[in-house]
PDB file of C-alpha atoms in Angstrom:
ATOM      1  CA  MET A   1       8.985-171.348  51.727  1.00  0.00           C
ATOM      2  CA  PRO A   2       7.841-173.248  54.796  1.00  0.00           C
ATOM      3  CA  LEU A   3       6.886-170.093  56.687  1.00  0.00           C
ATOM      4  CA  ALA A   4       4.388-169.084  54.002  1.00  0.00           C
ATOM      5  CA  SER A   5       2.417-172.313  54.420  1.00  0.00           C
ATOM      6  CA  THR A   6       2.479-171.851  58.209  1.00  0.00           C
ATOM      7  CA  LEU A   7       1.169-168.290  57.904  1.00  0.00           C
ATOM      8  CA  ARG A   8      -1.508-169.394  55.427  1.00  0.00           C
ATOM      9  CA  LEU A   9      -2.624-172.161  57.808  1.00  0.00           C
ATOM     10  CA  ARG A  10      -2.739-169.674  60.697  1.00  0.00           C
ATOM     11  CA  ASP A  11      -4.897-167.293  58.609  1.00  0.00           C
ATOM     12  CA  ASP A  12      -7.258-170.161  57.776  1.00  0.00           C
ATOM     13  CA  GLN A  13      -7.582-171.152  61.434  1.00  0.00           C
ATOM     14  CA  LEU A  14      -8.180-167.572  62.571  1.00  0.00           C
ATOM     15  CA  GLY A  15     -10.791-167.121  59.872  1.00  0.00           C
ATOM     16  CA  ASP A  16      -9.207-163.854  58.686  1.00  0.00           C
ATOM     17  CA  ASP A  17      -9.553-164.849  55.036  1.00  0.00           C
ATOM     18  CA  GLU A  18     -12.896-166.650  55.330  1.00  0.00           C
ATOM     19  CA  HIS A  19     -14.988-164.092  53.459  1.00  0.00           C
ATOM     20  CA  LEU A  20     -12.120-162.498  51.600  1.00  0.00           C
ATOM     21  CA  PRO A  21     -12.166-162.712  47.799  1.00  0.00           C
ATOM     22  CA  THR A  22      -9.333-164.792  46.382  1.00  0.00           C
ATOM     23  CA  ALA A  23      -7.827-161.753  44.667  1.00  0.00           C
ATOM     24  CA  ASP A  24      -7.445-160.007  48.037  1.00  0.00           C
ATOM     25  CA  MET A  25      -5.727-162.843  49.903  1.00  0.00           C
ATOM     26  CA  LYS A  26      -2.163-162.341  51.110  1.00  0.00           C
ATOM     27  CA  LEU A  27       0.429-164.033  48.892  1.00  0.00           C
ATOM     28  CA  TYR A  28       3.344-164.008  51.354  1.00  0.00           C
ATOM     29  CA  LEU A  29       5.916-163.204  48.698  1.00  0.00           C
ATOM     30  CA  PRO A  30       9.574-162.882  49.759  1.00  0.00           C
ATOM     31  CA  SER A  31       9.312-159.069  49.968  1.00  0.00           C
ATOM     32  CA  ALA A  32       6.477-159.364  52.490  1.00  0.00           C
ATOM     33  CA  MET A  33       8.467-161.773  54.626  1.00  0.00           C
ATOM     34  CA  LEU A  34      11.717-159.802  54.867  1.00  0.00           C
ATOM     35  CA  GLY A  35      12.801-159.802  58.472  1.00  0.00           C
ATOM     36  CA  LEU A  36      10.251-162.464  59.493  1.00  0.00           C
ATOM     37  CA  ALA A  37      12.174-165.540  58.421  1.00  0.00           C
ATOM     38  CA  TYR A  38      14.882-166.814  56.142  1.00  0.00           C
ATOM     39  CA  CYS A  39      14.004-166.924  52.485  1.00  0.00           C
ATOM     40  CA  ASP A  40      16.100-168.537  49.781  1.00  0.00           C
ATOM     41  CA  PRO A  41      17.866-165.779  47.780  1.00  0.00           C
ATOM     42  CA  LYS A  42      16.799-167.571  44.595  1.00  0.00           C
ATOM     43  CA  PHE A  43      13.140-166.794  45.406  1.00  0.00           C
ATOM     44  CA  GLN A  44      14.024-163.223  46.344  1.00  0.00           C
ATOM     45  CA  ASP A  45      15.824-162.797  43.021  1.00  0.00           C
ATOM     46  CA  ILE A  46      12.837-164.156  41.112  1.00  0.00           C
ATOM     47  CA  GLU A  47      10.522-161.703  42.846  1.00  0.00           C
ATOM     48  CA  TRP A  48      12.993-158.848  42.328  1.00  0.00           C
ATOM     49  CA  ARG A  49      13.025-159.488  38.564  1.00  0.00           C
ATOM     50  CA  LEU A  50       9.221-159.745  38.550  1.00  0.00           C
ATOM     51  CA  ARG A  51       8.843-156.455  40.429  1.00  0.00           C
ATOM     52  CA  PHE A  52      11.455-154.743  38.252  1.00  0.00           C
ATOM     53  CA  ALA A  53       9.518-155.704  35.123  1.00  0.00           C
ATOM     54  CA  GLN A  54       6.223-154.695  36.770  1.00  0.00           C
ATOM     55  CA  ALA A  55       7.655-151.270  37.612  1.00  0.00           C
ATOM     56  CA  HIS A  56       8.595-150.626  33.993  1.00  0.00           C
ATOM     57  CA  GLU A  57       5.237-151.915  32.749  1.00  0.00           C
ATOM     58  CA  THR A  58       3.379-149.677  35.198  1.00  0.00           C
ATOM     59  CA  LEU A  59       5.421-146.652  34.116  1.00  0.00           C
ATOM     60  CA  TYR A  60       4.464-147.465  30.526  1.00  0.00           C
ATOM     61  CA  GLU A  61       0.770-147.547  31.564  1.00  0.00           C
ATOM     62  CA  ILE A  62       1.160-144.184  33.302  1.00  0.00           C
ATOM     63  CA  ARG A  63       2.812-142.601  30.255  1.00  0.00           C
ATOM     64  CA  ARG A  64       0.050-143.920  27.989  1.00  0.00           C
ATOM     65  CA  ALA A  65      -2.654-142.559  30.295  1.00  0.00           C
ATOM     66  CA  ILE A  66      -0.950-139.144  30.479  1.00  0.00           C
ATOM     67  CA  LEU A  67      -0.766-138.998  26.683  1.00  0.00           C
ATOM     68  CA  LEU A  68      -4.433-139.995  26.447  1.00  0.00           C
ATOM     69  CA  ARG A  69      -5.388-137.314  28.970  1.00  0.00           C
ATOM     70  CA  SER A  70      -3.406-134.735  27.027  1.00  0.00           C
ATOM     71  CA  GLN A  71      -5.092-135.674  23.753  1.00  0.00           C
ATOM     72  CA  MET A  72      -8.527-135.640  25.359  1.00  0.00           C
ATOM     73  CA  LEU A  73      -7.910-132.176  26.804  1.00  0.00           C
ATOM     74  CA  LYS A  74      -6.907-130.893  23.385  1.00  0.00           C
ATOM     75  CA  SER A  75      -9.985-132.338  21.715  1.00  0.00           C
ATOM     76  CA  LYS A  76     -12.229-131.154  24.558  1.00  0.00           C
ATOM     77  CA  ASN A  77     -10.998-127.601  24.193  1.00  0.00           C
ATOM     78  CA  SER A  78     -11.496-127.562  20.440  1.00  0.00           C
ATOM     79  CA  LEU A  79     -14.529-129.793  19.865  1.00  0.00           C
ATOM     80  CA  VAL A  80     -16.765-129.851  22.942  1.00  0.00           C
ATOM     81  CA  ARG A  81     -19.755-127.557  22.865  1.00  0.00           C
ATOM     82  CA  GLY A  82     -22.715-127.590  25.225  1.00  0.00           C
ATOM     83  CA  GLN A  83     -23.287-128.792  28.734  1.00  0.00           C
ATOM     84  CA  LYS A  84     -24.029-132.425  27.841  1.00  0.00           C
ATOM     85  CA  MET A  85     -20.779-132.889  25.912  1.00  0.00           C
ATOM     86  CA  LEU A  86     -18.797-131.013  28.545  1.00  0.00           C
ATOM     87  CA  THR A  87     -20.180-133.178  31.360  1.00  0.00           C
ATOM     88  CA  ARG A  88     -19.409-136.352  29.425  1.00  0.00           C
ATOM     89  CA  SER A  89     -15.860-135.261  28.645  1.00  0.00           C
ATOM     90  CA  GLN A  90     -15.281-134.251  32.279  1.00  0.00           C
ATOM     91  CA  ALA A  91     -16.413-137.711  33.400  1.00  0.00           C
ATOM     92  CA  LEU A  92     -14.038-139.348  30.922  1.00  0.00           C
ATOM     93  CA  LEU A  93     -11.149-137.151  32.101  1.00  0.00           C
ATOM     94  CA  LYS A  94     -11.935-137.998  35.723  1.00  0.00           C
ATOM     95  CA  GLY A  95     -11.766-141.687  34.825  1.00  0.00           C
ATOM     96  CA  ILE A  96      -8.356-141.216  33.224  1.00  0.00           C
ATOM     97  CA  ASN A  97      -7.087-139.240  36.222  1.00  0.00           C
ATOM     98  CA  ASP A  98      -8.335-142.006  38.527  1.00  0.00           C
ATOM     99  CA  ARG A  99      -6.514-144.570  36.365  1.00  0.00           C
ATOM    100  CA  ILE A 100      -3.305-142.529  36.634  1.00  0.00           C
ATOM    101  CA  ASP A 101      -3.664-142.201  40.418  1.00  0.00           C
ATOM    102  CA  HIS A 102      -4.256-145.941  40.788  1.00  0.00           C
ATOM    103  CA  ALA A 103      -1.237-146.735  38.611  1.00  0.00           C
ATOM    104  CA  VAL A 104       0.937-144.359  40.679  1.00  0.00           C
ATOM    105  CA  GLU A 105      -0.103-146.142  43.898  1.00  0.00           C
ATOM    106  CA  LYS A 106       0.597-149.506  42.263  1.00  0.00           C
ATOM    107  CA  TYR A 107       4.000-148.327  41.003  1.00  0.00           C
ATOM    108  CA  ASN A 108       5.051-146.993  44.416  1.00  0.00           C
ATOM    109  CA  ILE A 109       4.207-150.330  46.088  1.00  0.00           C
ATOM    110  CA  ILE A 110       6.200-152.160  43.422  1.00  0.00           C
ATOM    111  CA  TYR A 111       9.077-149.681  43.702  1.00  0.00           C
ATOM    112  CA  ARG A 112       9.332-150.181  47.470  1.00  0.00           C
ATOM    113  CA  ALA A 113       9.519-153.963  46.937  1.00  0.00           C
ATOM    114  CA  VAL A 114      12.266-153.497  44.316  1.00  0.00           C
ATOM    115  CA  VAL A 115      14.278-151.316  46.692  1.00  0.00           C
ATOM    116  CA  GLU A 116      13.838-153.622  49.699  1.00  0.00           C
ATOM    117  CA  LEU A 117      14.694-156.768  47.752  1.00  0.00           C
ATOM    118  CA  GLY A 118      17.533-154.985  45.954  1.00  0.00           C
ATOM    119  CA  ALA A 119      19.082-154.038  49.279  1.00  0.00           C
ATOM    120  CA  VAL A 120      18.957-157.660  50.466  1.00  0.00           C
ATOM    121  CA  LEU A 121      20.316-159.008  47.173  1.00  0.00           C
ATOM    122  CA  GLY A 122      22.916-156.269  46.637  1.00  0.00           C
ATOM    123  CA  LYS A 123      21.246-155.010  43.455  1.00  0.00           C
ATOM    124  CA  THR A 124      20.951-151.386  44.491  1.00  0.00           C
ATOM    125  CA  SER A 125      22.698-150.026  41.395  1.00  0.00           C
ATOM    126  CA  LYS A 126      20.515-151.985  38.968  1.00  0.00           C
ATOM    127  CA  HIS A 127      17.347-149.997  39.698  1.00  0.00           C
ATOM    128  CA  LYS A 128      18.990-146.576  39.576  1.00  0.00           C
ATOM    129  CA  GLY A 129      16.598-145.310  36.886  1.00  0.00           C
ATOM    130  CA  LEU A 130      13.533-145.998  39.007  1.00  0.00           C
ATOM    131  CA  ARG A 131      12.386-143.486  41.610  1.00  0.00           C
ATOM    132  CA  GLU A 132       9.472-142.858  43.922  1.00  0.00           C
ATOM    133  CA  LEU A 133       6.610-141.290  41.963  1.00  0.00           C
ATOM    134  CA  VAL A 134       5.057-138.065  43.210  1.00  0.00           C
ATOM    135  CA  LYS A 135       2.062-136.133  41.864  1.00  0.00           C
ATOM    136  CA  ALA A 136       4.303-133.656  40.030  1.00  0.00           C
ATOM    137  CA  ASP A 137       5.792-136.493  37.962  1.00  0.00           C
ATOM    138  CA  THR A 138       2.418-137.206  36.387  1.00  0.00           C
ATOM    139  CA  GLY A 139       1.674-133.608  35.490  1.00  0.00           C
ATOM    140  CA  GLY A 140       0.674-132.373  32.100  1.00  0.00           C
ATOM    141  CA  ILE A 141       2.822-132.443  29.002  1.00  0.00           C
ATOM    142  CA  THR A 142       1.251-129.460  27.276  1.00  0.00           C
ATOM    143  CA  ALA A 143       1.092-125.817  28.255  1.00  0.00           C
ATOM    144  CA  GLU A 144      -2.667-126.070  28.902  1.00  0.00           C
ATOM    145  CA  GLU A 145      -2.178-128.832  31.452  1.00  0.00           C
ATOM    146  CA  ASP A 146       0.942-127.486  33.103  1.00  0.00           C
ATOM    147  CA  MET A 147       0.331-123.998  34.448  1.00  0.00           C
ATOM    148  CA  ARG A 148       4.019-123.078  34.549  1.00  0.00           C
ATOM    149  CA  SER A 149       5.592-120.865  31.921  1.00  0.00           C
ATOM    150  CA  GLU A 150       7.656-122.350  29.102  1.00  0.00           C
ATOM    151  CA  GLY A 151      10.951-121.282  30.661  1.00  0.00           C
ATOM    152  CA  THR A 152      10.295-122.980  34.012  1.00  0.00           C
ATOM    153  CA  ARG A 153       8.762-126.261  32.798  1.00  0.00           C
ATOM    154  CA  THR A 154      10.836-129.426  32.988  1.00  0.00           C
ATOM    155  CA  ILE A 155      10.304-132.907  31.651  1.00  0.00           C
ATOM    156  CA  SER A 156       9.517-135.505  34.288  1.00  0.00           C
ATOM    157  CA  TRP A 157      11.941-138.376  34.785  1.00  0.00           C
ATOM    158  CA  ILE A 158       9.322-140.898  33.640  1.00  0.00           C
ATOM    159  CA  TRP A 159       9.714-139.597  30.080  1.00  0.00           C
ATOM    160  CA  LYS A 160      13.519-139.752  30.228  1.00  0.00           C
ATOM    161  CA  LEU A 161      13.672-143.345  31.469  1.00  0.00           C
ATOM    162  CA  SER A 162      14.661-145.731  28.730  1.00  0.00           C
ATOM    163  CA  GLU A 163      11.790-147.878  27.487  1.00  0.00           C
ATOM    164  CA  VAL A 164      14.054-150.886  27.000  1.00  0.00           C
ATOM    165  CA  ASP A 165      16.287-151.328  29.991  1.00  0.00           C
ATOM    166  CA  ASN A 166      19.358-153.507  29.450  1.00  0.00           C
ATOM    167  CA  THR A 167      20.201-153.981  33.126  1.00  0.00           C
ATOM    168  CA  LEU A 168      18.737-157.471  33.040  1.00  0.00           C
ATOM    169  CA  GLU A 169      20.506-158.359  29.786  1.00  0.00           C
ATOM    170  CA  GLY A 170      21.249-162.059  29.786  1.00  0.00           C
ATOM    171  CA  GLU A 171      19.571-162.762  33.140  1.00  0.00           C
ATOM    172  CA  GLY A 172      16.743-165.255  32.982  1.00  0.00           C
ATOM    173  CA  ARG A 173      16.852-165.459  29.208  1.00  0.00           C
ATOM    174  CA  GLN A 174      15.849-168.799  27.784  1.00  0.00           C
ATOM    175  CA  GLU A 175      17.479-169.937  24.578  1.00  0.00           C
TER     176      GLU A 175
END
């Protein structure tokens, strides 16, 4: 992608990335360059498949963290006694909630890239199971966490989404 090298050179000359850690530098992936210049659809397809896999992996991380939070709340309610233990368990729960919030932000960025690239590539139907994540989607899975009554509670879509998605069956597989 010739434009990416031009943009990287421009950033170097302007000194924008001079004191920036390597991990924070702009990558100029095809999704970031939509509308700026032509990009080979092959590269867009590669990034789309990468982002699609990242979205499912991030949802898996979110589900694991929600299960961990649920288990920690159960054990906290039954085992924690005293201010010291309560403070420690609250700090651990805050860390898990922060991890969930970070993963939700990460997922939403990835999801937007999947949608944008899918629209360009005509793959809009292939990501139909994925959706934008909102705070309610990462709510509790037990009655203690979810303050709604049993009759009004619903299961979030992240639990209904198939773990193994066959929409990429045969694509990119190496024999």
